[in-house]
XYZ file of C-alpha atoms in Angstrom:
670
model
C 0.000 0.000 0.000
C 1.338 3.407 -1.004
C 1.835 6.126 1.529
C 2.550 9.817 1.471
C 6.184 10.717 2.017
C 6.677 14.025 3.773
C 10.213 15.364 3.266
C 10.645 18.470 5.386
C 13.130 21.169 4.457
C 14.419 22.823 7.611
C 17.292 25.036 8.704
C 18.955 24.678 12.107
C 21.224 27.632 12.674
C 24.700 27.439 14.250
C 24.499 28.348 17.934
C 24.685 26.759 21.375
C 21.146 25.359 20.972
C 21.838 23.089 17.985
C 21.176 19.863 19.908
C 18.050 21.163 21.628
C 16.690 22.566 18.348
C 17.366 19.252 16.607
C 15.619 17.251 19.336
C 12.570 19.481 18.981
C 12.670 18.885 15.218
C 12.984 15.152 15.807
C 9.936 15.129 18.068
C 7.967 17.047 15.429
C 8.947 14.559 12.719
C 7.942 11.524 14.760
C 4.619 13.123 15.666
C 3.640 14.260 12.161
C 4.833 11.398 9.898
C 7.941 13.146 8.559
C 10.161 10.369 7.190
C 12.985 12.625 5.988
C 14.498 15.984 6.887
C 16.273 17.978 4.200
C 18.705 20.174 6.097
C 19.342 23.632 4.705
C 22.497 25.516 5.387
C 23.270 29.202 4.870
C 19.761 29.884 3.610
C 17.952 33.197 3.130
C 18.188 35.389 6.274
C 21.256 33.462 7.481
C 23.071 33.817 4.206
C 25.807 36.382 3.816
C 26.746 35.251 0.324
C 29.002 32.454 -0.873
C 30.718 30.967 2.167
C 33.989 32.043 3.676
C 36.137 29.250 5.077
C 35.049 30.137 8.614
C 31.352 30.104 7.684
C 31.746 26.780 5.900
C 33.325 25.212 9.001
C 30.564 26.579 11.209
C 27.748 25.206 9.038
C 29.509 21.882 8.570
C 29.619 21.232 12.312
C 25.989 22.269 12.709
C 24.808 19.971 9.914
C 26.880 17.070 11.244
C 25.441 17.386 14.758
C 21.845 17.667 13.545
C 22.216 14.774 11.122
C 23.566 12.394 13.753
C 20.744 13.145 16.185
C 18.030 12.727 13.546
C 19.405 9.467 12.209
C 19.684 7.968 15.705
C 15.879 7.849 15.770
C 15.436 6.583 12.218
C 14.783 9.856 10.399
C 16.406 9.949 6.961
C 18.476 13.024 6.186
C 19.249 14.822 2.942
C 21.151 18.057 2.398
C 20.147 21.294 0.685
C 22.986 23.782 0.166
C 21.069 27.000 -0.409
C 23.306 28.244 -3.185
C 25.625 27.226 -5.978
C 26.490 30.510 -7.717
C 24.043 32.406 -5.376
C 20.441 33.398 -6.171
C 20.775 37.180 -5.760
C 23.005 39.912 -4.351
C 20.629 41.631 -1.856
C 23.513 43.580 -0.371
C 25.792 40.560 -0.108
C 29.421 40.602 -1.216
C 32.022 37.981 -2.072
C 33.850 36.670 1.023
C 37.253 38.341 1.411
C 39.110 35.021 1.577
C 37.682 33.759 -1.744
C 38.633 35.333 -5.072
C 35.512 34.813 -7.148
C 34.754 36.359 -10.518
C 31.276 37.849 -10.827
C 28.454 37.119 -13.200
C 28.030 39.708 -15.948
C 24.648 40.545 -17.462
C 23.857 40.827 -21.190
C 24.281 44.590 -20.735
C 27.608 44.520 -18.911
C 26.331 44.855 -15.326
C 28.483 43.024 -12.780
C 27.159 41.173 -9.768
C 28.719 41.889 -6.385
C 28.040 38.444 -4.902
C 26.961 35.959 -7.605
C 29.783 33.983 -9.182
C 30.353 33.048 -12.801
C 29.871 29.396 -13.779
C 33.127 29.684 -15.733
C 35.198 30.991 -12.793
C 37.873 28.401 -11.931
C 38.072 29.590 -8.317
C 34.328 29.212 -7.842
C 34.403 25.793 -9.514
C 37.095 24.581 -7.117
C 35.109 26.033 -4.197
C 31.835 24.330 -5.167
C 33.463 20.945 -5.881
C 35.222 21.026 -2.498
C 32.024 22.130 -0.744
C 29.994 19.225 -2.136
C 32.866 16.807 -1.533
C 33.204 17.842 2.086
C 29.521 17.799 3.011
C 28.788 14.594 1.094
C 31.389 12.854 3.274
C 28.781 13.007 6.058
C 26.566 10.633 4.053
C 23.113 11.780 2.891
C 20.294 10.132 0.992
C 20.155 13.081 -1.436
C 22.319 16.159 -1.822
C 20.539 18.872 -3.781
C 21.577 21.436 -6.364
C 19.429 24.535 -5.831
C 17.610 26.260 -8.674
C 20.130 29.105 -8.671
C 22.035 26.676 -10.913
C 21.003 28.809 -13.876
C 22.051 31.883 -15.823
C 18.748 33.772 -15.576
C 17.186 35.495 -12.558
C 20.124 36.755 -10.502
C 19.024 40.181 -9.332
C 19.968 42.969 -9.572
C 21.365 41.892 -12.959
C 19.033 42.630 -15.866
C 17.763 39.188 -16.992
C 20.734 37.376 -15.409
C 24.361 36.583 -16.204
C 26.572 34.377 -18.327
C 28.287 37.099 -20.382
C 31.593 36.914 -18.549
C 34.944 37.196 -20.301
C 35.739 33.485 -19.878
C 32.469 32.427 -21.515
C 32.919 34.875 -24.366
C 36.425 33.461 -24.941
C 34.953 29.935 -25.158
C 32.429 31.191 -27.670
C 35.134 32.831 -29.759
C 36.979 29.531 -29.989
C 33.784 27.800 -31.083
C 33.078 30.232 -33.928
C 36.782 30.873 -34.631
C 36.329 34.612 -34.526
C 37.011 37.399 -32.011
C 33.745 39.084 -31.004
C 32.553 41.021 -27.943
C 29.517 40.933 -25.699
C 27.607 43.589 -27.653
C 28.067 41.754 -30.943
C 27.001 38.447 -29.417
C 23.828 39.873 -27.867
C 22.913 41.725 -31.063
C 23.133 38.551 -33.145
C 21.538 36.248 -30.572
C 18.528 38.601 -30.596
C 18.670 39.518 -34.275
C 15.119 39.855 -35.678
C 14.008 37.257 -38.179
C 15.298 33.730 -38.501
C 17.669 32.691 -35.694
C 21.225 33.805 -36.351
C 23.680 30.852 -36.334
C 25.340 32.374 -33.272
C 22.222 31.913 -31.148
C 22.450 28.130 -31.093
C 26.244 28.248 -30.699
C 25.965 30.647 -27.743
C 23.412 28.453 -26.001
C 25.632 25.468 -26.717
C 28.497 27.165 -24.854
C 26.225 27.911 -21.894
C 25.078 24.298 -21.879
C 28.610 22.909 -22.049
C 29.771 25.039 -19.121
C 26.862 23.932 -16.933
C 27.231 20.267 -17.852
C 30.946 20.362 -17.017
C 30.202 21.853 -13.603
C 27.376 19.366 -12.950
C 29.673 16.506 -13.912
C 32.417 17.614 -11.502
C 29.939 18.152 -8.639
C 28.542 14.656 -9.202
C 32.047 13.232 -9.328
C 32.915 14.957 -6.035
C 29.817 13.523 -4.345
C 30.308 10.041 -5.750
C 33.955 9.942 -4.670
C 33.500 11.289 -1.131
C 30.112 10.015 0.066
C 30.309 7.267 2.712
C 27.448 5.469 1.034
C 25.509 5.981 -2.184
C 24.201 9.534 -2.228
C 21.769 10.651 -4.923
C 22.028 13.965 -6.706
C 18.906 16.118 -6.685
C 18.152 18.880 -9.196
C 15.886 21.824 -8.483
C 14.551 23.577 -11.571
C 12.502 26.603 -12.530
C 10.441 27.491 -15.612
C 11.349 25.366 -18.669
C 10.864 28.377 -20.971
C 13.767 30.166 -19.300
C 15.932 27.054 -19.133
C 15.319 26.804 -22.882
C 17.008 30.192 -23.346
C 20.013 28.762 -21.493
C 20.208 25.898 -23.985
C 19.395 23.278 -21.359
C 19.061 19.675 -22.506
C 17.267 18.073 -19.634
C 18.121 14.436 -20.355
C 21.815 15.269 -20.724
C 21.794 17.039 -17.363
C 19.907 14.273 -15.558
C 22.205 11.682 -17.123
C 25.276 13.478 -15.744
C 23.690 13.783 -12.283
C 22.742 10.080 -12.179
C 24.635 7.898 -9.698
C 23.962 4.147 -9.817
C 20.832 4.720 -11.901
C 19.368 7.147 -9.359
C 18.626 10.859 -9.598
C 15.994 13.117 -8.017
C 14.049 16.086 -9.396
C 12.268 18.879 -7.546
C 10.043 20.525 -10.151
C 8.834 24.018 -9.430
C 5.112 24.143 -10.167
C 3.233 26.499 -7.831
C 3.537 30.120 -6.708
C 5.254 30.731 -3.385
C 2.345 32.784 -2.051
C -1.452 32.796 -2.277
C -2.821 32.978 -5.805
C -6.303 32.870 -7.282
C -7.641 29.422 -8.016
C -8.086 30.305 -11.691
C -4.281 30.586 -11.914
C -3.783 26.921 -10.957
C -3.598 26.155 -14.685
C 0.050 27.176 -14.341
C 0.642 24.405 -11.799
C -1.074 21.765 -13.925
C 0.971 22.800 -16.960
C 4.282 22.839 -15.081
C 3.822 19.352 -13.622
C 2.795 18.037 -17.043
C 5.620 19.518 -19.107
C 8.437 18.726 -16.682
C 7.347 15.099 -16.552
C 8.371 14.847 -20.223
C 11.799 16.373 -19.571
C 13.245 13.768 -17.184
C 14.030 10.042 -17.405
C 11.445 7.522 -16.205
C 13.726 6.278 -13.402
C 13.942 9.763 -11.862
C 12.494 10.188 -8.373
C 10.170 13.200 -8.210
C 9.628 15.467 -5.197
C 7.657 18.591 -6.203
C 8.263 21.874 -4.448
C 5.593 22.656 -1.837
C 6.551 26.247 -1.110
C 5.440 29.054 1.155
C 7.638 32.136 0.999
C 7.899 34.301 2.989
C 5.983 31.808 5.128
C 3.036 31.409 7.524
C -0.678 31.372 6.673
C -0.548 35.144 6.330
C 1.300 34.481 3.079
C -0.314 31.245 1.849
C -3.412 29.528 3.165
C -3.484 25.944 4.363
C -6.213 25.384 1.774
C -3.908 26.329 -1.081
C -1.001 24.350 0.352
C -3.259 21.291 0.539
C -4.407 21.864 -3.046
C -0.773 22.013 -4.212
C 0.126 18.833 -2.325
C -2.889 17.001 -3.727
C -2.086 18.132 -7.273
C 1.483 16.858 -6.932
C 0.162 13.477 -5.783
C -2.260 13.225 -8.731
C 0.826 13.318 -10.941
C 2.324 10.329 -9.128
C 5.004 12.148 -7.138
C 7.329 10.007 -5.017
C 7.435 12.473 -2.133
C 6.493 16.031 -1.208
C 9.373 18.436 -0.592
C 7.918 20.697 2.074
C 9.301 24.197 2.398
C 6.842 25.401 5.019
C 9.032 26.675 7.865
C 10.736 30.070 7.827
C 14.532 30.079 7.574
C 14.917 32.490 10.467
C 16.115 29.900 12.980
C 13.234 29.614 15.427
C 12.666 26.211 16.974
C 10.200 23.984 15.114
C 7.609 24.084 17.904
C 7.644 27.894 17.901
C 6.065 28.037 14.425
C 2.353 27.328 14.719
C -0.049 25.265 12.653
C 2.261 23.371 10.289
C 1.974 20.013 12.024
C -1.810 20.315 12.070
C -1.785 21.111 8.331
C 0.188 17.939 7.602
C -1.990 15.781 9.853
C -5.250 17.057 8.354
C -3.920 16.488 4.827
C -2.554 12.984 5.281
C -5.609 10.789 4.655
C -6.698 12.526 1.465
C -3.132 12.544 0.137
C -2.796 8.834 0.983
C -6.000 8.130 -0.912
C -4.589 9.889 -3.987
C -1.245 8.079 -3.740
C -3.063 4.731 -3.828
C -5.070 5.677 -6.903
C -2.557 7.579 -9.052
C 0.898 6.618 -10.297
C 3.606 8.318 -12.312
C 2.859 5.928 -15.200
C -0.422 7.770 -15.880
C -0.307 10.541 -18.484
C -2.607 13.434 -19.241
C -4.798 12.889 -22.280
C -6.599 15.647 -24.181
C -5.904 18.243 -26.850
C -2.145 18.265 -27.444
C -0.092 21.360 -26.641
C 3.362 20.315 -27.896
C 6.381 22.305 -26.709
C 10.098 21.769 -27.333
C 12.989 22.246 -24.914
C 14.993 23.958 -27.688
C 12.155 26.378 -28.496
C 14.295 29.420 -27.642
C 16.836 28.386 -30.281
C 14.150 28.059 -32.953
C 11.828 31.010 -32.377
C 12.023 34.056 -34.653
C 12.266 37.429 -32.932
C 10.719 40.647 -34.182
C 12.023 43.346 -31.860
C 15.285 41.784 -30.714
C 15.711 43.913 -27.585
C 15.857 41.405 -24.716
C 16.516 37.743 -24.006
C 12.952 37.639 -22.706
C 11.964 37.895 -26.367
C 13.157 34.299 -26.759
C 10.548 32.980 -24.321
C 8.123 30.503 -25.895
C 5.438 30.113 -23.243
C 2.889 27.285 -23.588
C 0.733 28.654 -20.735
C -1.795 30.624 -22.887
C -2.825 27.419 -24.645
C -3.266 25.530 -21.376
C -5.216 28.429 -19.895
C -7.488 28.620 -22.943
C -8.447 24.954 -22.901
C -8.618 24.130 -19.201
C -10.495 27.306 -18.260
C -13.241 26.285 -20.686
C -13.449 22.691 -19.400
C -11.339 20.993 -22.097
C -8.562 18.541 -21.067
C -5.049 19.116 -22.418
C -1.900 17.047 -22.850
C 1.794 17.985 -23.228
C 2.135 15.252 -25.875
C 1.338 15.652 -29.544
C -2.145 14.226 -30.136
C -4.654 13.698 -32.948
C -5.791 17.283 -32.361
C -3.199 19.887 -31.318
C -3.224 23.501 -30.229
C -0.460 25.849 -31.391
C -0.615 29.361 -29.960
C 1.609 32.414 -30.357
C 5.284 32.230 -31.263
C 5.320 28.464 -30.663
C 4.370 28.252 -34.349
C 7.993 29.097 -35.231
C 9.466 26.146 -33.351
C 8.291 23.199 -35.473
C 9.846 21.949 -38.703
C 7.784 22.052 -41.886
C 7.191 18.293 -41.895
C 6.033 18.436 -38.251
C 3.500 21.147 -39.062
C 2.210 19.193 -42.068
C 1.867 16.053 -39.993
C -0.209 17.915 -37.398
C -2.304 19.483 -40.182
C -3.355 15.976 -41.239
C -5.272 15.712 -37.962
C -6.846 18.649 -36.180
C -5.207 21.963 -35.352
C -6.400 24.898 -33.261
C -4.623 28.226 -33.817
C -4.853 31.703 -32.341
C -4.380 34.816 -34.464
C -0.640 35.073 -33.848
C 0.147 31.447 -34.675
C -2.078 31.673 -37.772
C -0.211 34.800 -38.879
C 3.109 32.984 -38.442
C 1.944 29.911 -40.356
C 0.741 32.156 -43.174
C 4.211 33.733 -43.299
C 5.663 30.211 -43.414
C 3.547 29.322 -46.457
C 0.766 27.249 -44.894
C -2.168 29.469 -45.945
C -3.769 26.822 -48.159
C -3.809 24.337 -45.272
C -5.280 26.569 -42.550
C -7.994 28.314 -44.565
C -7.052 31.961 -44.129
C -4.707 34.504 -45.708
C -3.050 37.075 -43.447
C -3.819 40.684 -44.403
C -2.541 42.970 -41.625
C -2.464 43.687 -37.904
C -4.226 46.734 -36.466
C -3.593 48.204 -33.022
C -6.160 49.445 -30.542
C -5.353 53.044 -31.503
C -5.877 52.339 -35.206
C -9.337 50.804 -34.960
C -12.409 50.837 -32.745
C -13.007 47.071 -32.975
C -14.952 46.095 -29.885
C -17.344 43.214 -30.602
C -17.405 39.665 -31.874
C -20.729 38.602 -33.387
C -21.873 35.007 -33.982
C -22.703 34.326 -37.650
C -23.298 30.568 -37.669
C -25.715 28.639 -35.448
C -23.569 25.498 -35.802
C -21.322 27.202 -33.264
C -23.935 26.193 -30.685
C -24.924 29.793 -30.014
C -27.691 31.678 -31.821
C -26.751 33.985 -34.664
C -26.409 37.596 -33.545
C -25.046 36.955 -30.044
C -22.301 39.464 -29.184
C -19.079 38.935 -27.248
C -16.529 41.527 -26.245
C -13.121 41.994 -27.839
C -12.941 45.537 -26.534
C -9.710 45.138 -24.590
C -7.604 43.485 -27.291
C -4.321 45.418 -27.687
C -4.168 44.417 -31.373
C -6.089 42.345 -33.889
C -4.848 40.205 -36.782
C -7.025 40.537 -39.871
C -7.344 37.538 -42.197
C -9.078 36.899 -45.505
C -10.884 33.532 -45.512
C -10.270 31.151 -48.414
C -13.179 30.085 -50.601
C -14.279 26.990 -48.640
C -13.583 28.392 -45.190
C -16.505 28.426 -42.759
C -16.956 31.597 -40.696
C -18.479 31.190 -37.260
C -17.916 34.715 -35.909
C -16.831 38.144 -37.135
C -15.130 41.062 -35.366
C -16.851 44.420 -35.805
C -16.728 48.062 -34.690
C -19.581 49.873 -32.868
C -20.760 50.971 -36.355
C -20.951 47.263 -37.284
C -18.099 47.604 -39.744
C -16.576 44.160 -40.291
C -12.815 44.012 -39.751
C -12.428 40.310 -40.364
C -13.385 36.863 -39.160
C -13.204 36.002 -35.476
C -13.428 32.214 -35.750
C -12.928 30.166 -38.915
C -13.125 26.429 -39.644
C -11.511 24.687 -42.587
C -11.023 21.183 -43.949
C -7.747 21.021 -45.861
C -6.393 18.920 -48.717
C -4.382 16.798 -46.270
C -7.590 15.485 -44.739
C -7.241 17.501 -41.535
C -9.375 20.182 -39.951
C -8.172 23.574 -38.748
C -9.863 26.152 -36.532
C -8.503 29.679 -36.158
C -9.547 31.928 -33.288
C -8.165 35.084 -34.851
C -8.371 37.298 -31.767
C -6.151 36.795 -28.710
C -8.387 34.526 -26.582
C -6.729 35.040 -23.180
C -7.264 38.767 -22.758
C -9.015 40.151 -19.680
C -12.777 39.580 -19.820
C -12.512 37.068 -22.664
C -14.172 33.993 -21.134
C -17.901 33.446 -20.663
C -20.572 30.745 -21.096
C -21.041 31.552 -24.795
C -17.364 31.135 -25.526
C -17.273 27.892 -23.576
C -20.023 26.473 -25.823
C -18.410 27.761 -29.019
C -14.909 26.541 -28.193
C -16.147 23.110 -27.111
C -17.982 22.864 -30.448
C -14.723 23.818 -32.180
C -13.071 20.858 -30.455
C -15.903 18.578 -31.585
C -15.444 19.796 -35.163
C -11.694 19.116 -35.025
C -12.308 15.606 -33.674
C -15.044 14.999 -36.282
C -17.590 14.648 -33.462
C -15.722 11.741 -31.851
C -14.035 13.272 -28.815
C -12.104 10.644 -26.817
C -12.156 12.454 -23.451
C -14.701 14.069 -21.103
C -15.413 17.805 -21.152
C -16.823 20.011 -18.399
C -19.981 21.726 -19.642
C -20.626 24.334 -16.996
C -18.993 26.930 -14.893
C -15.768 28.930 -14.965
C -12.398 27.430 -14.111
C -13.458 23.839 -13.492
C -10.101 22.469 -14.633
C -10.235 18.918 -16.072
C -7.240 16.578 -15.932
C -7.895 13.318 -17.748
C -5.322 10.702 -16.704
C -4.852 7.692 -18.974
C -3.034 4.544 -17.825
C -3.196 0.755 -17.956
C -4.974 0.834 -14.592
C -7.883 2.709 -16.167
C -8.854 6.264 -16.992
C -9.533 8.852 -14.316
C -10.913 12.374 -14.545
C -9.798 14.891 -11.930
C -11.642 18.217 -11.788
C -10.166 21.082 -9.756
C -12.535 23.919 -8.875
C -10.501 27.092 -9.423
C -13.511 29.359 -8.920
C -14.479 30.772 -5.546
C -18.105 29.667 -5.979
C -18.982 26.088 -5.071
C -20.449 24.265 -8.080
C -22.005 21.092 -9.338
C -19.950 19.719 -12.196
C -21.648 18.801 -15.476
C -19.569 16.316 -17.465
C -19.997 15.199 -21.063
C -18.540 11.700 -21.258
C -17.438 9.830 -24.424
C -19.793 7.069 -25.611
C -17.255 4.312 -24.850
C -16.655 5.197 -21.204
C -18.808 4.515 -18.182
C -18.206 6.233 -14.815
C -17.711 3.652 -12.085
C -16.794 5.487 -8.864
C -16.808 9.149 -7.892
C -14.875 10.636 -4.975
C -15.080 14.066 -3.423
C -11.903 15.673 -2.029
C -12.504 18.780 0.033
C -9.525 20.831 1.261
C -8.058 19.484 4.509
C -10.785 16.878 4.950
C -10.950 13.131 4.452
C -12.195 11.870 1.051
C -15.754 10.631 0.721
C -17.904 9.127 -2.015
C -20.141 11.104 -4.322
C -22.267 9.898 -7.209
C -22.853 11.015 -10.769
C -26.444 11.558 -11.875
C -27.311 11.097 -15.538
C -29.340 13.987 -16.943
C -30.599 15.125 -20.325
C -30.559 18.538 -21.952
C -32.491 18.125 -25.176
C -30.717 15.384 -27.129
C -27.532 15.768 -25.098
C -26.810 13.473 -22.168
C -24.452 14.487 -19.415
C -23.563 13.557 -15.849
C -23.773 15.812 -12.834
C -22.263 15.230 -9.404
C -24.657 15.408 -6.489
C -22.538 17.531 -4.139
C -21.314 21.081 -4.533
C -17.579 21.091 -5.266
C -15.961 23.815 -3.105
C -13.221 26.231 -4.050
C -9.885 24.410 -4.417
C -11.594 21.026 -4.067
C -11.247 18.043 -6.399
C -13.779 15.709 -7.962
C -12.320 12.355 -9.071
C -14.235 10.121 -11.497
C -12.946 6.629 -12.338
C -14.080 4.961 -15.556
C -14.575 1.527 -16.984
C -14.787 0.686 -20.679
C -18.127 -0.237 -22.237
């Protein structure tokens, strides 16, 4: 029988109370089912930058004492150095007894405390640090997510433009160039300049070399087998760094073991409708690591306490991680400030109240299950492929899949990170696929927004998507404000209006001869600017729908759009949709898990109103059991009631699903 594994991240500070503080922590762990403690050192408030020799000695003795006391009573111990190159300056400076070279931003700014990955002195320091601490013997020793080039404030964007890295790049291209020339060509508008991929290759090589030496230091010095753990941030930004996830995990693997802590949820309270981000992050990162990798998602609360993040939201995050088959939960719930564990209130109660529902999930869901729905394919090398238009910042290389996930899930349509029979391509992601990949997807079903349709027209795919790009108008150039329904097959009566009043710009297309128009965008004078939604069956045998306006703008979702978009999906699937859809209500996020053990639908209520959930279920699936998971309460059974709405049959759960709660439906085949 599976069980929930609580792995608690905690910092015991160096002082005369180390043993007493550790015993209090030990008592807490035994009381609240904590099987492992992940000891921080030199974290946050107790960090003065990269460690001096004296500081290193002080933390080493503290960690050693705490580890011995915890292990005496059977608590496993892992180690979390809080920094590799250092997350951010925040007034810190390099220690006087270490001669580190600083990170340099794309614009020449120099950090005062964050080291360069290419600095030989820092490399020797970090290898020795991991070698020394690993000699104590840990289950896992982690590499923090500051192991990256981006996001090292106060540097603009981040670092990686140091002299040593530029020299490596010059050798690769066999030419002497400077930082300004490199940045200009990496960001050059139009097709990617050859230097972009070469530059990212240099960044990747430097990181892989460092990761390899850290792993070697741990492997050589650990008393027993110690796993390497990798903490990561947003894949879109790691893409700009040229990261190849499998290469990195392969280097960090020791005796066929490696651990991943995926970031997936905000550190503070967020609206339930933003939980799409968490679903997307858990889905995408699952594709970026090897199957043998142990997974411990990041359950964060910063800067801590229920004033910053509610127990309800923490429970929702933990439950979501367990739905994705996580091996353990990496709990970052205690402040770093150094108070004793029993002086921080409510955390033990949170874990106790959550345990039964999390255990129920762990027994039902495994990491072998995958999300099934409309495909939203995304590539780890997207930043190397995307065309830029302005070329002013590295942020212009971001290819973010979130708008597509938000569009589908918010309207009750399941999504998948894998390419499927029907796929959604939004925004600049349309640049990242080869011509043969696009054509292959066009043989099935494809859903495009205005920007991706514009890009595919520029790439020569007009005849396959049913529209020809004319021009883009800004909000100051036109008074477009309304979308009007022109075709009752959309599921909404002709003449119904929707708002497009807040769109910053609008792409105007000319439909091809056989293109079906479902909606048009008009001005207050009813002047037609162009189609809003078009449908088209192409010569490859596939179907394409284009939603020509940006669908994620503020105020864009409503019941009419939910009906129309779900009917678009039915059109693309030729009326044979293989997954359930949610027919009612805002932000009832469906996750349809497919595995050999059977299909399961998980619905998260991201709306503050409690709701019944109306589900349209494929003809070949029959709901067998239904379970209701309310925040911080034990699971209990619900039932689905079959109802009719005209010719349409759907199922409706009997209980109101509360905010941040989950409804789980298990299916059997007909």
